[in-house]
Short mmCIF file of C-alpha atoms and ligand atoms in Angstrom, two decimals:
data_model
loop_
_atom_site.label_atom_id
_atom_site.label_comp_id
_atom_site.label_asym_id
_atom_site.label_seq_id
_atom_site.Cartn_x
_atom_site.Cartn_y
_atom_site.Cartn_z
CA MET A 1 48.66 -31.82 8.73
CA GLN A 2 51.78 -29.93 9.22
CA ASN A 3 51.41 -29.66 5.05
CA PHE A 4 48.59 -27.88 6.06
CA ILE A 5 50.34 -25.40 8.60
CA ASN A 6 52.56 -24.54 5.89
CA GLU A 7 50.31 -24.15 3.30
CA PHE A 8 48.37 -21.39 5.92
CA THR A 9 51.67 -19.65 7.01
CA LEU A 10 52.72 -19.54 3.19
CA ASN A 11 49.52 -17.59 2.05
CA PHE A 12 49.07 -15.67 5.13
CA ILE A 13 51.65 -15.61 7.51
CA GLU A 14 55.17 -14.97 5.49
CA LYS A 15 55.44 -11.63 4.57
CA ASN A 16 51.79 -10.86 6.57
CA ARG A 17 49.73 -12.20 3.33
CA TYR A 18 46.69 -11.72 5.06
CA GLN A 19 46.56 -8.27 4.28
CA TYR A 20 45.37 -8.49 1.07
CA ILE A 21 42.41 -10.26 2.82
CA ILE A 22 41.89 -7.84 5.03
CA GLU A 23 42.10 -5.07 2.90
CA GLY A 24 39.69 -6.77 0.19
CA PHE A 25 37.52 -7.53 3.18
CA VAL A 26 37.31 -4.29 4.19
CA ASN A 27 36.70 -2.38 0.46
CA THR A 28 33.77 -5.49 -0.10
CA LEU A 29 32.17 -4.63 2.59
CA ILE A 30 32.53 -0.61 2.37
CA ILE A 31 31.09 -0.91 -1.30
CA SER A 32 28.34 -3.32 -0.86
CA LEU A 33 26.87 -1.20 2.47
CA PHE A 34 27.12 1.83 0.61
CA ALA A 35 25.88 0.30 -2.42
CA VAL A 36 22.98 -1.49 -1.08
CA LEU A 37 21.97 2.41 0.24
CA VAL A 38 22.45 4.12 -3.01
CA GLY A 39 20.46 1.33 -4.07
CA ILE A 40 17.25 2.01 -2.20
CA VAL A 41 17.72 5.37 -2.58
CA ILE A 42 16.73 4.70 -5.80
CA GLY A 43 14.84 1.98 -6.00
CA PHE A 44 12.19 3.60 -3.67
CA LEU A 45 12.40 6.26 -5.66
CA VAL A 46 11.97 4.71 -9.06
CA ALA A 47 9.60 2.70 -7.47
CA ILE A 48 7.73 5.74 -6.32
CA ILE A 49 7.38 7.46 -9.56
CA ARG A 50 6.05 4.94 -11.65
CA SER A 51 3.62 3.10 -9.13
CA SER A 52 2.38 6.59 -8.99
CA HIS A 53 2.14 7.12 -12.90
CA ASP A 54 0.38 3.98 -12.65
CA LYS A 55 -1.90 5.45 -10.41
CA THR A 56 -2.53 9.06 -10.66
CA GLY A 57 -1.43 9.14 -14.60
CA ARG A 58 0.36 11.99 -13.84
CA MET A 59 5.20 12.17 -14.19
CA LYS A 60 4.80 11.05 -17.82
CA ALA A 61 8.30 12.42 -18.28
CA GLY A 62 9.81 11.02 -14.82
CA ASN A 63 8.12 7.66 -15.65
CA PHE A 64 9.76 7.54 -19.20
CA ILE A 65 13.55 8.76 -17.75
CA CYS A 66 13.11 5.70 -15.25
CA ARG A 67 12.11 2.84 -17.93
CA ILE A 68 15.12 4.10 -19.79
CA TYR A 69 16.77 3.81 -16.54
CA LEU A 70 15.54 -0.01 -15.98
CA THR A 71 15.78 -1.23 -19.18
CA VAL A 72 19.40 0.14 -19.53
CA MET A 73 20.20 -1.51 -16.02
CA ARG A 74 19.07 -4.89 -16.30
CA GLY A 75 19.72 -5.19 -20.20
CA THR A 76 23.22 -5.05 -20.04
CA PRO A 77 25.97 -6.91 -17.98
CA THR A 78 26.81 -5.65 -15.17
CA MET A 79 30.78 -5.95 -15.20
CA ILE A 80 30.48 -3.89 -18.46
CA GLN A 81 28.07 -1.28 -16.86
CA LEU A 82 31.34 -1.15 -14.27
CA LEU A 83 33.91 -0.67 -17.40
CA ILE A 84 31.65 2.40 -18.73
CA ILE A 85 31.91 3.80 -15.54
CA TYR A 86 35.09 3.95 -14.81
CA TYR A 87 36.71 3.35 -17.95
CA VAL A 88 34.26 5.94 -19.76
CA ILE A 89 32.51 8.05 -17.64
CA PHE A 90 34.95 8.97 -15.01
CA ALA A 91 37.92 8.47 -17.16
CA THR A 92 39.51 11.66 -16.87
CA VAL A 93 38.75 12.09 -13.73
CA ASN A 94 41.23 10.80 -10.21
CA ILE A 95 38.37 9.44 -7.65
CA PRO A 96 38.78 6.74 -5.64
CA LYS A 97 37.90 3.41 -6.98
CA VAL A 98 35.54 2.49 -4.45
CA PHE A 99 33.98 5.19 -5.09
CA VAL A 100 33.04 4.37 -9.06
CA ALA A 101 32.02 0.79 -7.47
CA VAL A 102 29.82 1.69 -5.48
CA VAL A 103 28.53 4.37 -8.36
CA ALA A 104 28.38 1.14 -10.23
CA PHE A 105 26.52 -1.06 -8.32
CA GLY A 106 24.51 1.54 -6.51
CA LEU A 107 23.47 2.37 -9.86
CA ASN A 108 22.90 -1.51 -11.16
CA SER A 109 21.01 -2.37 -7.85
CA GLY A 110 18.77 0.64 -7.56
CA ALA A 111 17.54 -1.28 -11.11
CA TYR A 112 16.35 -4.69 -9.62
CA VAL A 113 14.90 -2.92 -6.50
CA ALA A 114 13.41 -0.42 -7.78
CA GLU A 115 11.16 -3.05 -9.71
CA ILE A 116 10.77 -5.15 -6.27
CA VAL A 117 9.40 -2.64 -4.69
CA ARG A 118 6.99 -1.50 -7.32
CA SER A 119 5.44 -5.25 -7.17
CA GLY A 120 5.42 -4.44 -4.08
CA ILE A 121 3.13 -1.52 -4.03
CA MET A 122 0.49 -3.23 -6.46
CA SER A 123 0.59 -6.41 -4.17
CA VAL A 124 -1.05 -4.06 -1.52
CA ASP A 125 -4.77 -3.91 -1.73
CA GLU A 126 -5.76 -1.40 -3.78
CA GLY A 127 -8.98 -1.11 -0.58
CA GLN A 128 -5.63 -0.12 1.77
CA PHE A 129 -5.51 2.95 -0.76
CA GLU A 130 -8.99 4.19 -0.90
CA ALA A 131 -9.94 3.45 2.67
CA GLY A 132 -6.54 6.42 3.39
CA ARG A 133 -8.10 8.56 0.96
CA SER A 134 -11.81 7.83 1.63
CA LEU A 135 -10.92 9.95 5.31
CA GLY A 136 -9.10 12.59 3.57
CA LEU A 137 -5.71 11.72 3.59
CA ASN A 138 -3.63 13.00 0.53
CA TYR A 139 -1.79 10.21 -1.94
CA ARG A 140 1.41 11.03 -0.05
CA GLN A 141 0.38 10.13 3.69
CA THR A 142 -1.47 7.60 2.18
CA MET A 143 1.49 5.87 0.42
CA GLN A 144 3.35 6.70 3.56
CA PHE A 145 1.74 5.93 6.07
CA ILE A 146 -0.47 2.82 4.78
CA VAL A 147 0.61 1.32 1.40
CA MET A 148 4.76 1.44 1.73
CA PRO A 149 4.49 -0.04 5.01
CA GLN A 150 2.95 -3.21 3.81
CA ALA A 151 4.74 -3.19 0.44
CA PHE A 152 8.04 -3.12 2.11
CA LYS A 153 6.73 -6.16 4.66
CA ASN A 154 5.60 -8.16 1.17
CA VAL A 155 9.42 -7.82 -0.09
CA LEU A 156 11.78 -7.43 2.42
CA PRO A 157 12.96 -11.48 1.30
CA ALA A 158 13.37 -9.85 -1.93
CA LEU A 159 14.95 -7.16 -1.32
CA GLY A 160 16.93 -9.47 1.35
CA ASN A 161 17.74 -11.63 -1.62
CA GLU A 162 19.15 -8.24 -3.71
CA PHE A 163 21.69 -7.37 -1.60
CA ILE A 164 23.03 -10.98 -1.44
CA VAL A 165 23.34 -10.78 -4.64
CA LEU A 166 24.83 -7.69 -4.92
CA LEU A 167 27.09 -8.64 -2.15
CA LYS A 168 28.61 -11.30 -4.62
CA GLU A 169 28.61 -9.70 -7.82
CA THR A 170 30.46 -6.61 -6.16
CA SER A 171 33.59 -9.96 -6.52
CA ILE A 172 33.87 -7.85 -10.56
CA SER A 173 35.74 -5.18 -8.50
CA GLY A 174 39.00 -6.54 -9.52
CA TYR A 175 38.17 -5.68 -12.96
CA ILE A 176 39.11 -1.62 -12.71
CA GLY A 177 42.40 -2.78 -10.48
CA LEU A 178 41.02 -2.42 -6.75
CA THR A 179 41.64 -5.09 -4.55
CA ASP A 180 37.95 -6.53 -3.46
CA LEU A 181 37.81 -9.52 -1.24
CA THR A 182 38.51 -11.53 -4.64
CA HIS A 183 40.78 -9.75 -5.85
CA GLY A 184 43.32 -9.76 -2.30
CA GLY A 185 42.54 -13.79 -2.77
CA ASP A 186 43.95 -13.64 -5.75
CA ILE A 187 46.71 -11.62 -5.24
CA ILE A 188 47.80 -13.89 -3.26
CA ARG A 189 46.82 -16.88 -5.57
CA GLY A 190 49.40 -14.84 -7.84
CA ILE A 191 52.08 -14.83 -5.40
CA THR A 192 52.34 -18.09 -4.02
CA PHE A 193 50.82 -19.88 -6.83
CA SER A 194 48.45 -21.85 -4.46
CA ALA A 195 45.21 -21.58 -5.39
CA PHE A 196 43.68 -23.80 -2.62
CA MET A 197 44.33 -21.71 0.29
CA PRO A 198 43.32 -18.03 -0.51
CA LEU A 199 40.20 -19.14 -2.59
CA VAL A 200 38.80 -20.91 -0.23
CA ALA A 201 39.40 -18.29 2.42
CA VAL A 202 37.61 -15.70 0.31
CA ALA A 203 34.87 -17.97 -0.53
CA LEU A 204 34.04 -19.16 3.57
CA ILE A 205 34.76 -15.11 4.02
CA TYR A 206 31.73 -14.61 1.97
CA LEU A 207 30.06 -17.56 2.86
CA LEU A 208 29.93 -15.76 6.63
CA LEU A 209 29.02 -12.20 4.93
CA VAL A 210 25.49 -13.91 3.74
CA THR A 211 24.81 -16.11 6.28
CA GLY A 212 25.12 -13.13 8.13
CA LEU A 213 23.12 -10.97 5.56
CA SER A 214 20.07 -13.16 5.88
CA TRP A 215 20.18 -14.02 9.48
CA CYS A 216 19.53 -10.29 9.71
CA VAL A 217 16.64 -10.33 6.97
CA ASN A 218 15.03 -13.13 8.72
CA LYS A 219 15.08 -11.13 11.72
CA LEU A 220 13.79 -8.22 10.24
CA GLU A 221 10.70 -9.86 8.59
CA ARG A 222 9.65 -11.68 12.20
CA ARG A 223 9.59 -8.67 14.11
CA LEU A 224 7.28 -6.67 10.90
CA ARG A 225 4.89 -10.21 11.21
CA VAL A 226 3.69 -9.31 14.34
CA ASN A 227 0.69 -8.32 13.16
CA GLU A 228 -0.47 -11.15 10.73
CA ARG A 229 -1.88 -13.00 14.19
CA MET B 1 -38.19 15.69 5.15
CA SER B 2 -36.50 16.17 8.20
CA GLY B 3 -33.69 19.20 8.28
CA ASN B 4 -32.27 20.85 5.58
CA VAL B 5 -29.74 19.39 2.08
CA LEU B 6 -26.97 18.20 2.79
CA LEU B 7 -26.19 16.38 -0.24
CA GLU B 8 -27.10 17.01 -3.61
CA VAL B 9 -27.15 15.37 -6.74
CA LYS B 10 -27.56 16.76 -10.04
CA ASP B 11 -28.14 14.22 -13.98
CA LEU B 12 -24.98 12.30 -12.18
CA ARG B 13 -23.14 10.49 -15.41
CA LYS B 14 -20.11 7.47 -15.30
CA ASP B 15 -18.55 6.42 -18.34
CA PHE B 16 -16.18 4.17 -18.14
CA GLY B 17 -14.98 3.89 -21.85
CA ASP B 18 -17.91 3.12 -24.28
CA HIS B 19 -20.39 1.66 -21.13
CA SER B 20 -22.03 4.72 -19.73
CA VAL B 21 -22.53 3.65 -16.22
CA LEU B 22 -24.36 6.20 -14.70
CA GLN B 23 -26.97 8.20 -16.65
CA GLY B 24 -28.15 10.38 -15.24
CA ILE B 25 -29.04 10.37 -11.25
CA SER B 26 -30.61 13.23 -9.42
CA THR B 27 -31.51 13.13 -5.79
CA GLN B 28 -31.40 15.11 -2.57
CA ILE B 29 -30.32 13.77 0.85
CA CYS B 30 -31.09 15.65 3.94
CA GLN B 31 -29.25 15.87 6.80
CA GLY B 32 -31.08 13.48 9.63
CA GLU B 33 -32.05 10.62 6.22
CA VAL B 34 -31.00 7.15 6.12
CA VAL B 35 -31.23 6.58 2.66
CA ALA B 36 -31.13 2.76 1.48
CA ILE B 37 -30.46 1.95 -2.13
CA ILE B 38 -30.70 -1.69 -3.83
CA GLY B 39 -30.63 -2.80 -7.42
CA PRO B 40 -29.03 -5.37 -9.04
CA SER B 41 -25.52 -6.62 -9.03
CA GLY B 42 -23.66 -4.37 -11.80
CA CYS B 43 -26.51 -1.77 -11.95
CA GLY B 44 -24.00 1.26 -10.43
CA LYS B 45 -24.52 0.68 -7.22
CA SER B 46 -21.11 1.50 -5.71
CA THR B 47 -19.81 3.74 -8.56
CA PHE B 48 -22.92 5.72 -7.40
CA LEU B 49 -21.60 5.75 -3.64
CA ARG B 50 -18.07 5.92 -4.86
CA SER B 51 -18.75 9.20 -6.77
CA LEU B 52 -20.70 11.27 -3.92
CA ASN B 53 -16.86 11.14 -2.36
CA LEU B 54 -15.36 10.88 -5.89
CA LEU B 55 -13.69 8.04 -4.81
CA GLU B 56 -14.61 7.89 -8.81
CA THR B 57 -14.09 11.16 -10.59
CA PRO B 58 -18.28 11.61 -12.04
CA THR B 59 -18.10 12.34 -16.22
CA GLY B 60 -21.28 14.65 -16.02
CA GLY B 61 -22.99 16.14 -13.70
CA SER B 62 -22.76 18.33 -10.30
CA VAL B 63 -22.32 16.57 -6.53
CA ILE B 64 -22.82 19.28 -3.82
CA PHE B 65 -21.89 18.94 -0.34
CA GLU B 66 -23.16 20.98 2.19
CA GLY B 67 -23.79 23.75 -0.54
CA LYS B 68 -20.49 23.58 -2.20
CA GLU B 69 -20.04 22.17 -5.50
CA ILE B 70 -17.32 19.41 -5.01
CA THR B 71 -17.74 18.06 -8.24
CA ALA B 72 -16.21 21.70 -9.84
CA PRO B 73 -12.51 21.67 -10.26
CA GLY B 74 -9.72 23.33 -7.90
CA THR B 75 -12.18 21.49 -5.14
CA ASP B 76 -9.74 20.48 -2.38
CA VAL B 77 -11.02 16.87 -2.74
CA ASN B 78 -8.95 15.58 0.87
CA LYS B 79 -10.93 18.43 3.39
CA ILE B 80 -14.27 17.49 1.94
CA ARG B 81 -13.77 13.49 2.27
CA GLN B 82 -12.90 14.20 6.34
CA LYS B 83 -16.54 14.94 6.49
CA ILE B 84 -17.97 12.15 4.30
CA GLY B 85 -17.05 8.59 5.99
CA MET B 86 -16.95 5.50 3.97
CA VAL B 87 -17.30 1.94 4.75
CA PHE B 88 -16.35 -0.67 3.37
CA GLN B 89 -17.51 -4.30 1.84
CA GLN B 90 -14.16 -5.80 2.21
CA PHE B 91 -13.38 -3.57 5.56
CA ASN B 92 -9.93 -2.24 4.37
CA LEU B 93 -9.00 -2.06 7.73
CA PHE B 94 -4.58 -1.40 7.41
CA ALA B 95 -3.15 -4.53 7.67
CA ASN B 96 -0.02 -2.67 9.38
CA LEU B 97 -1.88 -1.11 12.13
CA THR B 98 -3.00 -1.62 15.23
CA ILE B 99 -6.95 -1.70 15.82
CA GLU B 100 -6.41 1.45 18.01
CA ASP B 101 -3.78 3.48 15.29
CA ASN B 102 -6.41 2.95 12.85
CA ILE B 103 -8.96 5.06 14.40
CA THR B 104 -6.54 7.62 15.35
CA LEU B 105 -4.16 7.79 12.31
CA ALA B 106 -6.39 9.98 10.17
CA PRO B 107 -7.14 12.66 12.58
CA VAL B 108 -3.83 12.54 13.81
CA LYS B 109 -1.92 13.02 10.68
CA LEU B 110 -4.71 15.60 9.81
CA GLY B 111 -3.99 17.90 11.92
CA LEU B 112 -7.56 17.76 13.57
CA MET B 113 -6.83 16.25 17.34
CA ASP B 114 -3.48 14.93 18.69
CA LYS B 115 -2.25 11.83 19.75
CA GLU B 116 -4.02 11.51 23.37
CA GLN B 117 -7.08 12.93 22.38
CA ALA B 118 -6.84 10.84 19.78
CA GLN B 119 -6.52 8.11 21.88
CA LYS B 120 -9.42 8.98 24.20
CA ARG B 121 -11.44 9.36 21.61
CA ALA B 122 -10.49 5.82 19.91
CA LYS B 123 -11.02 4.31 23.50
CA GLU B 124 -14.82 5.72 23.61
CA LEU B 125 -15.02 4.60 20.42
CA LEU B 126 -14.11 0.80 20.94
CA GLY B 127 -16.65 1.40 23.65
CA ARG B 128 -19.18 2.37 21.85
CA VAL B 129 -18.52 -0.28 18.97
CA GLY B 130 -18.65 -3.10 21.59
CA LEU B 131 -14.75 -4.06 21.19
CA PRO B 132 -13.07 -2.00 24.12
CA ASP B 133 -10.32 -4.97 24.41
CA LYS B 134 -9.60 -4.72 20.99
CA ALA B 135 -7.60 -1.29 20.93
CA ASP B 136 -3.82 -3.05 20.72
CA ALA B 137 -5.01 -6.43 18.03
CA TYR B 138 -4.19 -6.09 14.90
CA PRO B 139 -6.77 -6.39 12.03
CA ALA B 140 -5.47 -10.34 10.95
CA MET B 141 -7.10 -11.23 14.89
CA LEU B 142 -10.09 -9.90 14.28
CA SER B 143 -13.59 -11.29 12.62
CA GLY B 144 -15.31 -10.16 9.90
CA GLY B 145 -17.84 -8.01 12.39
CA GLN B 146 -15.30 -7.12 14.46
CA LYS B 147 -13.83 -5.94 11.04
CA GLN B 148 -17.29 -3.91 10.39
CA ARG B 149 -18.18 -2.15 13.24
CA ILE B 150 -14.22 -0.97 13.86
CA ALA B 151 -14.39 -0.19 10.57
CA ILE B 152 -17.22 1.89 11.26
CA ALA B 153 -15.53 2.90 13.88
CA ARG B 154 -12.58 4.52 12.37
CA SER B 155 -15.12 6.03 9.86
CA LEU B 156 -17.04 7.81 13.20
CA ALA B 157 -13.03 9.32 14.70
CA MET B 158 -13.26 11.59 12.16
CA ASN B 159 -16.80 13.05 13.07
CA PRO B 160 -18.46 12.98 9.49
CA ASP B 161 -21.31 14.63 8.19
CA VAL B 162 -22.54 11.59 6.76
CA MET B 163 -21.30 8.02 6.19
CA LEU B 164 -21.40 6.11 3.02
CA PHE B 165 -21.78 2.18 3.44
CA ASP B 166 -21.28 -0.31 0.60
CA GLU B 167 -23.18 -3.11 1.29
CA PRO B 168 -21.36 -3.14 5.51
CA THR B 169 -22.24 -7.05 5.74
CA SER B 170 -22.10 -8.67 2.58
CA ALA B 171 -18.81 -9.99 3.26
CA LEU B 172 -19.99 -11.48 6.85
CA ASP B 173 -20.69 -14.76 7.53
CA PRO B 174 -24.72 -14.55 8.49
CA GLU B 175 -23.85 -14.59 12.41
CA MET B 176 -22.17 -11.77 12.08
CA VAL B 177 -24.40 -9.66 9.87
CA GLY B 178 -26.53 -8.87 12.74
CA GLU B 179 -24.01 -6.90 15.13
CA VAL B 180 -23.14 -4.37 12.42
CA LEU B 181 -26.43 -4.35 11.81
CA GLU B 182 -27.43 -3.17 15.02
CA LEU B 183 -24.40 -0.82 15.38
CA MET B 184 -25.80 0.76 12.12
CA LYS B 185 -29.01 0.41 13.12
CA GLU B 186 -27.65 2.84 16.35
CA LEU B 187 -26.18 5.44 14.43
CA ALA B 188 -29.43 5.19 12.78
CA ALA B 189 -31.67 6.34 15.78
CA ASP B 190 -28.57 9.06 17.19
CA GLY B 191 -29.35 10.77 14.14
CA MET B 192 -26.29 9.55 11.53
CA THR B 193 -26.77 10.69 7.97
CA MET B 194 -26.26 7.42 6.21
CA VAL B 195 -26.47 6.59 2.43
CA VAL B 196 -26.45 2.48 2.43
CA VAL B 197 -26.50 0.04 -0.80
CA THR B 198 -27.33 -2.96 1.02
CA HIS B 199 -28.98 -6.26 0.06
CA GLU B 200 -30.58 -6.61 3.61
CA MET B 201 -34.50 -5.50 2.86
CA GLY B 202 -34.89 -6.05 6.50
CA PHE B 203 -32.75 -3.45 7.24
CA ALA B 204 -33.91 -0.99 4.36
CA ARG B 205 -37.31 -1.40 5.61
CA GLU B 206 -36.85 -1.03 8.70
CA VAL B 207 -33.96 1.56 9.71
CA ALA B 208 -34.71 3.16 5.92
CA THR B 209 -36.44 6.60 5.40
CA ARG B 210 -36.25 6.54 2.71
CA VAL B 211 -35.34 3.94 -0.34
CA MET B 212 -33.64 3.86 -3.43
CA PHE B 213 -34.16 1.28 -6.63
CA ILE B 214 -31.36 1.71 -8.97
CA ASP B 215 -31.19 0.05 -12.25
CA GLU B 216 -29.61 0.55 -15.28
CA GLY B 217 -28.26 3.88 -14.57
CA VAL B 218 -31.35 5.61 -13.23
CA ILE B 219 -33.15 5.65 -10.34
CA CYS B 220 -36.54 4.04 -10.90
CA GLU B 221 -37.80 4.75 -8.19
CA GLU B 222 -37.62 5.89 -4.43
CA ASN B 223 -39.78 6.42 -1.88
CA THR B 224 -40.46 5.69 1.88
CA PRO B 225 -40.27 1.72 2.99
CA GLN B 226 -43.48 1.52 3.30
CA GLU B 227 -44.66 2.39 0.36
CA PHE B 228 -41.51 1.47 -1.66
CA PHE B 229 -42.20 -3.10 -0.70
CA GLU B 230 -46.07 -2.16 -0.81
CA HIS B 231 -46.93 -0.26 -3.50
CA PRO B 232 -44.19 -0.66 -5.79
CA ARG B 233 -44.99 1.21 -9.49
CA ASN B 234 -42.25 0.21 -11.61
CA GLN B 235 -42.43 -3.03 -12.88
CA ARG B 236 -38.65 -3.52 -12.96
CA LEU B 237 -38.88 -3.07 -9.26
CA GLN B 238 -41.44 -5.31 -9.14
CA ASP B 239 -39.66 -8.07 -10.48
CA PHE B 240 -36.61 -7.06 -8.70
CA LEU B 241 -38.15 -7.54 -5.01
CA SER B 242 -40.36 -10.93 -6.19
CA LYS B 243 -37.34 -12.02 -6.40
CA VAL B 244 -35.03 -11.23 -3.22
CA LEU B 245 -37.97 -10.95 -1.05
N1 LIG C 1 -13.73 0.70 -13.01
C1 LIG C 1 -13.66 0.47 -13.74
N2 LIG C 1 -13.71 0.21 -15.00
C2 LIG C 1 -14.69 -0.31 -16.17
N3 LIG C 1 -15.99 -0.93 -15.18
C3 LIG C 1 -16.54 -0.68 -13.98
C4 LIG C 1 -14.82 -0.33 -12.77
N4 LIG C 1 -15.68 0.13 -11.73
C5 LIG C 1 -16.75 -0.69 -11.92
N5 LIG C 1 -17.53 -1.12 -13.52
C6 LIG C 1 -18.59 -1.15 -14.20
O1 LIG C 1 -19.56 -0.63 -13.44
C7 LIG C 1 -20.19 -1.27 -14.08
C8 LIG C 1 -21.33 -0.95 -12.13
O2 LIG C 1 -20.19 -1.06 -11.55
P1 LIG C 1 -20.42 -1.21 -9.90
O3 LIG C 1 -19.92 -1.62 -9.18
O4 LIG C 1 -21.36 0.43 -9.12
O5 LIG C 1 -22.28 -2.26 -10.11
P2 LIG C 1 -22.59 -2.12 -7.80
O6 LIG C 1 -24.18 -2.20 -8.60
O7 LIG C 1 -22.32 -1.77 -6.89
O8 LIG C 1 -22.58 -3.86 -8.20
P3 LIG C 1 -22.50 -5.66 -6.90
O9 LIG C 1 -24.12 -5.68 -6.77
O10 LIG C 1 -22.40 -6.31 -7.91
O11 LIG C 1 -21.92 -4.77 -6.12
C9 LIG C 1 -20.19 -2.65 -13.56
O12 LIG C 1 -20.70 -3.31 -15.07
C10 LIG C 1 -18.96 -2.82 -14.08
O13 LIG C 1 -18.20 -3.70 -14.23
MG1 LIG C 2 -21.06 -3.04 -5.74
#
């Protein structure tokens, strides 16, 4: 017990080392939150372009660009994407690393969100779309008021899952020298040479975050399910 | 024949790839008519009906609605569809919306009524279809017969000039067919112009003003129900009737 307290003091209290964890925690939160938002915007946009092309045959160029984007984002490791965006694309400009990370993870997540949302749109019965159009609603109105709400509900669990994956994937941010939660814990390990305390602390914080996120998604899911009985 | 011509179909054709489903259909539908369409499965009844409101794009011929050729390029299809109601075999109620919102969505979003007017109208219509207490329910909570009656109410909320029915009772349990047919009968009695694809020969005989038999992509015979059922002339119609009656 005394040993535990000593370890704890050494890793977190001495020289205010807990601040590495706090800084990392804040950065991880910021990166995840904004990357999710970027991912949602890109994902929905791409999904709408792709499924509009499937349904109407229009937007050929848009569809083509989207497909290239999806292929690249899903066909290469996230880590490489992060490194390329930092060392190649933003090499000559001086911008905050957190911003670079948001761009990288947002772009990456957008690809997965896009395919999730597209599968959701396809899962909505064609009759729903036809009923909307038969009443005189145009394509956009039918998608907005009838198809998308149902698609969103259908894919909410998959989207929640994607956000959990994203949150955990930000742990590679250390590779561009950014102090995220993982890197923060690792800095402490480097100073104190004790692995258990900082790494387990970091793991517990991730676990807490993921559990909280799952809880929110579940709650939203249940709220959206009122129309099923 | 009653009233003026509401819908005119001229040499309507529809191909799916190299499968020619409609091979030149011509007919007229007048105001107040109730036209029943019968024919063997896969003969193109749905395709014909769906061509009337351009859910299917015809590959040839023309459809003229209230004097306007709606198959002409540049037609505002959405505007036309506001006046042509459609009721589907699978009901297709909006699963994400309450019954009231199902009925009010289109009139409100299309700017025909404000929210309050639409809700009032929805209430009236729910009374008319005999489901006044279902405004706040969701479609999944209703029986098939109730769903179809709501679908009819939703269609009526747009004040259509004609209503298209594609086998409105075919997906229903037998004990629910009656309530829907009864409602359709009332609509007909109120003077609604209706085009009904159906397997319900009783309905065609009693309610329709004209019955149409489609086979192999053309209208083989159309006549008053009396003549149609008592003295069918077309050989294929005779065979068909002997199987279904
Ligand atoms: N979107 C489509 N693509 C290809 N073929 C189609 C399509 N829609 C219908 N068909 C074909 O056209 C033919 C006519 O179909 P339609 O649904 O109009 O028949 P129907 O008379 O309504 O039949 P049922 O009594 O079974 O409803 C069928 O052979 C069908 O397979
Ligand atoms: Mg059919």
